Coordinates of C-alpha atoms in Angstrom, one line a residue:
X402 CA 16.7 -25.4 9.7
X403 CA 17.8 -23.8 13.0
X404 CA 15.7 -20.7 13.8
X405 CA 15.7 -18.3 16.8
X406 CA 12.6 -16.3 17.5
X407 CA 12.9 -13.2 19.5
X408 CA 9.8 -12.2 21.5
X409 CA 7.5 -14.9 22.8
X410 CA 4.3 -12.9 22.7
X411 CA 1.4 -13.5 20.3
X412 CA 3.3 -13.4 17.0
X413 CA 6.5 -15.1 18.3
X414 CA 4.6 -17.9 20.0
X415 CA 2.6 -18.8 16.9
X416 CA 5.6 -18.4 14.6
X417 CA 7.7 -20.7 16.9
X418 CA 4.9 -23.4 17.2
X419 CA 4.2 -23.4 13.4
X420 CA 7.8 -23.5 12.3
X421 CA 8.5 -26.4 14.8
X422 CA 5.5 -28.2 13.3
X423 CA 7.1 -27.9 9.9
X424 CA 10.2 -29.6 11.2
X425 CA 12.5 -26.7 12.0
X426 CA 14.4 -26.6 15.2
X427 CA 13.3 -23.4 17.1
X428 CA 14.7 -21.6 20.1
X429 CA 12.6 -18.9 21.6
X430 CA 14.2 -15.9 23.2
X431 CA 12.6 -13.4 25.6
X432 CA 13.7 -11.1 28.4
X433 CA 11.1 -12.5 30.9
X434 CA 12.5 -15.5 32.7
X435 CA 9.2 -17.0 33.7
X436 CA 8.0 -16.9 30.1
X437 CA 11.2 -18.5 28.9
X438 CA 10.9 -21.2 31.5
X439 CA 7.3 -21.9 30.6
X440 CA 7.9 -21.9 26.9
X441 CA 10.8 -24.2 27.2
X442 CA 8.5 -26.8 28.8
X443 CA 6.1 -26.5 25.8
X444 CA 3.5 -24.3 27.6
X445 CA 2.0 -21.4 25.6
X446 CA 2.1 -17.9 26.9
X447 CA -1.1 -17.1 24.9
X448 CA -4.6 -18.6 24.4
X449 CA -5.0 -19.6 20.8
X450 CA -6.6 -22.7 19.2
X451 CA -4.1 -25.6 18.6
X452 CA -1.0 -23.8 19.9
X453 CA -0.8 -25.7 23.2
X454 CA -0.7 -29.1 21.4
X455 CA 1.8 -27.8 18.8
X456 CA 4.2 -26.5 21.5
X457 CA 3.9 -29.7 23.6
X458 CA 4.5 -31.9 20.6
X459 CA 7.5 -29.9 19.5
X460 CA 9.0 -30.1 23.0
X461 CA 8.6 -33.8 23.1
X462 CA 10.2 -34.1 19.7
X463 CA 13.1 -31.9 20.8
X464 CA 12.4 -29.3 18.2
X465 CA 11.6 -26.5 20.6
X466 CA 13.6 -24.7 23.3
X467 CA 13.8 -21.3 25.0
X468 CA 16.6 -19.1 26.4
X469 CA 17.4 -15.7 27.9
X470 CA 20.8 -15.8 26.2
X471 CA 20.8 -13.8 23.0
X472 CA 24.4 -14.9 22.0
X473 CA 23.6 -18.5 22.4
X474 CA 20.4 -18.2 20.3
X475 CA 22.1 -16.4 17.5
X476 CA 25.2 -18.5 17.3
X477 CA 23.4 -21.8 17.3
X478 CA 20.9 -20.8 14.6
X479 CA 20.9 -19.8 10.9
X480 CA 18.0 -17.4 11.0
X481 CA 16.8 -15.0 13.7
X482 CA 13.2 -13.7 13.5
X483 CA 12.3 -10.6 15.5
X484 CA 8.7 -10.6 16.8
X485 CA 9.0 -8.2 19.7
X486 CA 6.2 -5.8 20.5
X487 CA 6.0 -2.3 19.0
X488 CA 3.4 -0.7 21.3
X489 CA 2.0 2.8 21.1
X490 CA 3.4 5.7 23.1
X491 CA 1.0 8.0 24.9
X492 CA 1.4 10.5 22.0
X493 CA 0.2 7.8 19.6
X494 CA 3.7 7.3 18.0
X495 CA 5.2 3.9 17.7
X496 CA 7.6 2.7 20.3
X497 CA 10.5 0.8 18.7
X498 CA 12.5 0.6 21.9
X499 CA 12.3 -3.2 22.1
X500 CA 13.2 -3.6 18.4
X501 CA 16.2 -1.4 18.9
X502 CA 17.4 -3.3 21.9
X503 CA 17.1 -6.7 20.4
X504 CA 18.7 -5.6 17.1
X505 CA 21.7 -4.3 19.0
X506 CA 22.1 -7.6 20.9
X507 CA 21.7 -9.7 17.7
X508 CA 24.2 -7.5 15.8
X509 CA 26.8 -7.9 18.6
X510 CA 26.3 -11.7 18.6
X511 CA 26.8 -11.9 14.9
X512 CA 29.9 -9.8 15.0
X513 CA 31.5 -11.8 17.7
X514 CA 30.6 -15.2 16.1
X515 CA 32.0 -14.2 12.6
X516 CA 29.2 -16.3 11.1
X517 CA 26.8 -15.5 8.3
X518 CA 23.3 -14.9 9.5
X519 CA 19.8 -14.1 8.2
X520 CA 17.8 -11.5 10.2
X521 CA 14.1 -11.4 9.5
X522 CA 11.8 -8.7 11.1
X523 CA 8.1 -9.5 11.7
X524 CA 7.4 -6.8 14.2
X525 CA 5.0 -4.2 12.9
X526 CA 7.1 -1.1 12.0
X527 CA 6.4 2.1 10.1
X528 CA 7.9 2.6 6.6
X529 CA 11.6 3.5 6.9
X530 CA 12.2 1.6 10.2
X531 CA 14.1 -1.3 8.8
X532 CA 16.4 0.9 6.8
X533 CA 17.0 3.1 9.8
X534 CA 17.8 0.1 11.9
X535 CA 20.2 -1.2 9.3
X536 CA 21.9 2.2 8.9
X537 CA 22.4 2.7 12.6
X538 CA 23.3 -0.8 13.8
X539 CA 23.9 -3.3 10.9
X540 CA 25.5 -1.4 8.1
X541 CA 29.0 -3.0 8.5
X542 CA 27.5 -6.5 8.7
X543 CA 25.4 -5.9 5.6
X544 CA 28.3 -4.4 3.7
X545 CA 30.5 -7.4 4.5
X546 CA 27.8 -9.9 3.6
X547 CA 27.8 -11.3 7.0
X548 CA 24.1 -10.6 7.5
X549 CA 21.1 -10.3 5.2
X550 CA 18.1 -8.4 6.4
X551 CA 14.4 -9.0 5.4
X552 CA 11.2 -7.5 6.5
X553 CA 8.3 -9.9 6.4
X554 CA 5.1 -8.6 8.0
X555 CA 2.7 -11.0 9.7
X556 CA -1.0 -11.3 9.0
X557 CA -2.1 -13.5 11.8
X558 CA -5.6 -13.0 13.2
X559 CA -6.3 -13.9 16.8
X560 CA -8.4 -17.0 17.0
X561 CA -7.3 -18.3 13.6
X562 CA -3.5 -17.5 13.8
X563 CA -2.3 -21.1 13.4
X564 CA -4.5 -21.6 10.4
X565 CA -3.4 -18.3 8.9
X566 CA 0.3 -19.3 9.3
X567 CA -0.4 -22.6 7.6
X568 CA -2.5 -21.2 4.8
X569 CA -1.5 -17.5 4.5
X570 CA -3.8 -15.2 2.5
X571 CA -0.9 -12.9 1.9
X572 CA 2.9 -13.4 2.1
X573 CA 5.2 -10.4 1.7
X574 CA 9.0 -10.3 1.7
X575 CA 10.8 -7.0 1.9
X576 CA 14.4 -6.7 0.7
X577 CA 16.7 -3.8 0.7
X578 CA 16.3 -3.1 -3.0
X579 CA 13.0 -4.9 -3.9
X580 CA 14.8 -7.7 -5.7
X581 CA 14.1 -11.3 -4.9
X582 CA 15.8 -12.7 -1.8
X583 CA 19.1 -14.4 -2.2
X584 CA 18.4 -16.9 0.6
X585 CA 16.1 -19.8 0.0
X586 CA 15.7 -20.1 3.7
X587 CA 13.4 -17.0 3.7
X588 CA 11.1 -18.6 1.1
X589 CA 11.1 -21.8 3.2
X590 CA 10.1 -20.0 6.4
X591 CA 7.4 -17.8 4.8
X592 CA 5.8 -20.3 2.5
X593 CA 3.0 -19.4 0.1
X594 CA 3.5 -17.3 -3.0
X595 CA 5.3 -14.2 -1.6
X596 CA 5.1 -10.8 -3.1
X597 CA 8.6 -9.2 -3.0
X598 CA 9.0 -5.4 -2.4
X599 CA 11.5 -3.1 -0.9
X600 CA 11.7 -2.8 2.9
X601 CA 9.5 0.3 2.9
X602 CA 7.0 -1.3 0.6
X603 CA 6.7 -4.4 2.8
X604 CA 6.3 -2.2 5.9
X605 CA 3.6 -0.2 4.1
X606 CA 1.7 -3.3 3.1
X607 CA 1.1 -4.1 6.7
X608 CA -0.3 -0.7 7.5
X609 CA -2.2 -0.6 4.3
X610 CA -4.0 -3.8 5.1
X611 CA -4.8 -2.8 8.7
X612 CA -6.0 0.6 7.7
X613 CA -8.2 -0.9 5.0
X614 CA -9.7 -3.3 7.5
X615 CA -10.4 -0.4 9.8
X616 CA -12.0 1.6 7.0
X617 CA -14.2 -1.3 6.1
X618 CA -15.4 -1.7 9.7
X619 CA -16.0 2.1 9.9
X620 CA -17.8 2.2 6.6
X621 CA -20.1 -0.8 7.4
X622 CA -20.9 0.7 10.8
X623 CA -21.7 4.1 9.4
X624 CA -23.9 2.7 6.7
X625 CA -25.4 0.5 9.4
X626 CA -26.2 3.5 11.6
X627 CA -27.8 5.3 8.7
X628 CA -29.8 2.2 7.8
X629 CA -31.1 1.7 11.3
X630 CA -32.2 5.4 11.4
X631 CA -34.2 4.7 8.3
X632 CA -35.7 1.5 9.7
X633 CA -33.7 -0.7 7.3
X634 CA -31.5 -3.7 8.1
X635 CA -27.8 -2.5 7.7
X636 CA -26.6 -6.1 7.7
X637 CA -28.8 -7.0 4.8
X638 CA -27.6 -3.9 2.9
X639 CA -24.0 -4.9 3.4
X640 CA -24.7 -8.5 2.4
X641 CA -26.1 -7.3 -0.9
X642 CA -23.3 -4.8 -1.4
X643 CA -20.7 -7.6 -0.9
X644 CA -22.4 -9.9 -3.4
X645 CA -21.1 -7.7 -6.2
X646 CA -17.6 -9.1 -6.6
X647 CA -17.0 -7.3 -9.9
X648 CA -16.9 -3.8 -8.6
X649 CA -17.4 -3.8 -4.8
X650 CA -15.3 -6.6 -3.4
X651 CA -12.6 -6.7 -6.1
X652 CA -9.5 -4.9 -7.4
X653 CA -11.7 -2.4 -9.2
X654 CA -11.2 1.2 -8.0
X655 CA -8.2 0.1 -5.9
X656 CA -5.8 1.8 -8.2
X657 CA -3.9 5.0 -7.2
X658 CA -4.1 7.7 -9.7
X659 CA -7.0 10.0 -10.7
X660 CA -9.3 11.6 -8.1
X661 CA -12.8 10.2 -8.5
X662 CA -15.1 12.1 -10.8
X663 CA -17.9 11.7 -13.3
X664 CA -21.6 12.4 -13.0
X665 CA -22.4 9.8 -10.3
X666 CA -19.8 9.6 -7.5
X667 CA -19.4 13.3 -6.7
X668 CA -23.2 13.8 -6.8
X669 CA -24.1 10.8 -4.7
X670 CA -21.3 11.4 -2.1
X671 CA -22.5 15.0 -1.8
X672 CA -26.2 13.9 -1.5
X673 CA -25.7 11.3 1.2
X674 CA -23.4 13.6 3.2
X675 CA -26.1 16.3 3.1
X676 CA -28.8 13.8 4.0
X677 CA -26.9 12.6 7.0
X678 CA -26.4 16.1 8.3
X679 CA -30.1 16.9 7.7
X680 CA -31.0 13.8 9.8
X681 CA -28.5 14.9 12.5
X682 CA -26.4 11.8 12.1
X683 CA -22.6 11.8 12.8
X684 CA -20.9 9.9 10.0
X685 CA -17.3 11.2 10.0
X686 CA -15.9 8.7 7.5
X687 CA -18.6 9.3 4.9
X688 CA -18.6 13.0 5.5
X689 CA -14.8 13.2 4.7
X690 CA -14.8 11.2 1.5
X691 CA -15.3 14.3 -0.6
X692 CA -12.6 16.1 1.4
X693 CA -10.0 13.5 0.8
X694 CA -10.8 13.5 -2.9
X695 CA -10.4 17.3 -3.0
X696 CA -7.1 17.0 -1.3
X697 CA -5.9 14.6 -4.0
X698 CA -7.1 17.0 -6.7
X699 CA -5.1 19.8 -5.1
X700 CA -2.0 17.5 -4.9
X701 CA -2.5 16.7 -8.6
X702 CA -2.5 20.4 -9.6
X703 CA 0.4 21.2 -7.3
X704 CA 2.4 18.4 -8.9
X705 CA 1.9 20.0 -12.3
X706 CA 2.6 23.5 -11.1
X707 CA 5.7 22.3 -9.2
X708 CA 7.4 21.7 -12.5
X709 CA 7.6 25.5 -13.0
X710 CA 6.6 25.2 -16.7
X711 CA 4.1 27.3 -18.6
X712 CA 3.0 25.2 -21.5
X713 CA 0.9 22.2 -20.3
X714 CA -0.6 19.5 -22.5
X715 CA -3.4 17.1 -21.6
X716 CA -3.8 13.7 -23.3
X717 CA -7.4 12.9 -22.2
X718 CA -9.9 15.2 -20.7
X719 CA -13.1 13.2 -20.1
X720 CA -13.5 11.6 -16.7
X721 CA -13.2 8.1 -18.3
X722 CA -11.6 6.8 -21.5
X723 CA -13.9 6.0 -24.4
X724 CA -16.5 8.5 -23.3
X725 CA -17.1 12.2 -23.9
X726 CA -18.5 12.9 -20.4
X727 CA -16.8 16.0 -19.0
X728 CA -19.1 16.2 -15.9
X729 CA -17.0 16.0 -12.7
X730 CA -13.8 15.3 -14.7
X731 CA -10.7 15.8 -12.6
X732 CA -8.9 16.8 -15.8
X733 CA -11.4 19.5 -16.5
X734 CA -11.0 20.8 -12.9
X735 CA -7.2 20.8 -13.2
X736 CA -7.3 22.5 -16.6
X737 CA -9.7 25.1 -15.3
X738 CA -7.4 25.9 -12.3
X739 CA -4.3 26.0 -14.5
X740 CA -5.9 28.3 -17.0
X741 CA -6.9 30.7 -14.2
X742 CA -3.3 30.8 -13.0
X743 CA -2.0 31.8 -16.4
X744 CA -0.7 28.6 -17.9
X745 CA -1.0 27.9 -21.6
X746 CA -3.0 24.7 -22.3
X747 CA -3.4 22.3 -25.2
X748 CA -5.7 19.3 -25.0
X749 CA -6.2 16.1 -27.1
X750 CA -9.1 13.7 -26.5
X751 CA -10.3 11.9 -29.6
X752 CA -13.8 11.2 -28.0
X753 CA -14.7 14.8 -27.5
X754 CA -16.6 16.6 -30.2
X755 CA -17.9 19.9 -28.9
X756 CA -20.7 20.0 -31.5
X757 CA -22.1 16.7 -30.0
X758 CA -22.1 17.8 -26.3
X759 CA -25.6 18.2 -25.1
X760 CA -27.5 18.8 -21.9
X761 CA -25.7 19.0 -18.6
X762 CA -22.4 17.9 -20.2
X763 CA -22.5 21.0 -22.5
X764 CA -23.7 23.3 -19.8
X765 CA -20.9 22.4 -17.4
X766 CA -18.2 22.9 -20.0
X767 CA -19.6 26.2 -21.1
X768 CA -19.7 27.4 -17.6
X769 CA -16.2 26.2 -16.6
X770 CA -14.2 26.3 -19.8
X771 CA -16.0 28.4 -22.4
X772 CA -12.8 28.6 -24.5
X773 CA -12.3 24.9 -24.7
X774 CA -12.7 25.0 -28.5
X775 CA -9.5 27.0 -28.8
X776 CA -7.7 24.5 -26.5
X777 CA -8.8 21.2 -28.1
X778 CA -6.4 19.9 -30.8
X779 CA -7.5 17.5 -33.5
X780 CA -4.1 15.9 -33.7
X781 CA -2.1 14.6 -30.7
X782 CA 1.1 15.8 -32.4
X783 CA 0.1 19.4 -31.7
X784 CA -0.1 18.8 -28.0
X785 CA 3.1 16.8 -27.9
X786 CA 5.1 19.3 -29.9
X787 CA 4.0 22.4 -28.1
X788 CA 4.0 21.2 -24.4
X789 CA 6.7 21.3 -21.8
X790 CA 4.6 19.2 -19.3
X791 CA 2.3 16.5 -20.6
X792 CA -0.4 15.1 -18.4
X793 CA -1.6 11.6 -19.4
X794 CA -4.9 10.4 -18.1
X795 CA -5.9 8.1 -21.0
X796 CA -4.2 5.7 -23.4
X797 CA -5.5 7.8 -26.3
X798 CA -2.1 8.0 -28.2
X799 CA 0.0 5.2 -29.4
X800 CA 3.3 4.4 -27.7
X801 CA 4.9 4.6 -31.2
X802 CA 3.9 8.2 -31.6
X803 CA 5.0 9.1 -28.1
X804 CA 8.3 7.5 -28.8
X805 CA 8.7 9.5 -31.9
X806 CA 7.8 12.9 -30.5
X807 CA 9.0 12.8 -26.8
X808 CA 12.3 14.4 -25.9
X809 CA 14.5 14.7 -22.8
X810 CA 13.4 18.3 -22.0
X811 CA 9.7 17.2 -21.6
X812 CA 8.1 16.1 -18.4
X813 CA 5.3 13.6 -18.4
X814 CA 2.9 13.2 -15.4
X815 CA 1.1 9.9 -15.5
X816 CA -2.2 9.7 -13.7
X817 CA -3.4 6.6 -15.5
X818 CA -0.7 4.1 -14.5
X819 CA 0.6 3.6 -18.0
X820 CA 4.0 2.4 -16.9
X821 CA 5.5 2.0 -20.4
X822 CA 5.6 5.8 -20.5
X823 CA 8.6 5.5 -18.1
X824 CA 10.7 3.8 -20.9
X825 CA 10.4 6.8 -23.2
X826 CA 13.1 9.6 -23.5
X827 CA 11.4 12.2 -21.3
X828 CA 11.2 12.9 -17.5
X829 CA 8.6 10.6 -16.1
X830 CA 6.6 10.9 -12.9
X831 CA 3.5 9.2 -11.7
X832 CA 0.9 10.9 -9.5
X833 CA 1.3 8.2 -6.8
X834 CA 4.5 6.4 -7.8

């Protein structure tokens, strides 16, 4: 395949070298004449293991070239890959100036050539950027079928970039509608087992990954600072933490939906935050964990109230399914707030028997919702038939019953991630989807 790569910086150089290694014919494009001249001779503009040999070999084999001429690059290739930089402005905002310029140049070359072309963005861009570029510069070409546009973020780490390209840990392809690409060339270029999302989803994946990495570094460093203060080895603590691949280093908890709750997490987050302050340690990431959870709780209540309905039903009240533990339950907190604001509530949770609540569990519910007995229903039908808005936090009712009793005037808010609810004849909305 003939491929043009725009931007011969870190991502562009590695992409060019690795595609040439796979047997593709690559032409690199850059606005710096010295870089183009050097790249055309097989000399790398960056320092990275293996890349010098790959570029030199590709040049000898006539699979690599470079040019300043955008029109030539586009008209002699089937696919153009945009890898230009997206630096930060002094304000912290993203600078898409280079992406805009190269997109305009590529679009003009495609129009004048009348040929069909694939345009693939790898530059890191905020969600909505690809769609905005298409709308402002490529809409006619997209509508006519002359160009297809994909967003495929890169996950290349400096020092291991060539290996990461050959053996990607994550491959993402963004399409305009989230459907699988129509072009086999995209799969051929990307390799691996790609996840396919819409443009915005693919753009968001890149930022989600990098933010997660940043959070992990910050978390480890803050725990490390606290450990050192206590005379403990923070590295050893992290090693033990990471040895738990069931809960800690896993998919567990990585599910948008409920705020965290229960008897353990809120208590322990609060205790460690208080301890750090007592010891005069600055741990901003840990200190704000409770704040971000509170913000999510507020969003949850606002989502319910935003429906402007009075009768609210809850399917599930305990903080976790198959328990009767109401301590720290986000559903109890939401119900308490809604009651205080004048809403009529009905609740179904098959695990909750008020006569069996004891200790702190009983004390908390008596203090926060003393009239819970009047709100609890023994049959889910009562909740479903009397509620305008239904909040689902557990799979405590069968889909068959929901199918039977749901109707188009009802609104369901799903905080569990029970996606089959969206197929039923009511208005469906997820808390984070």
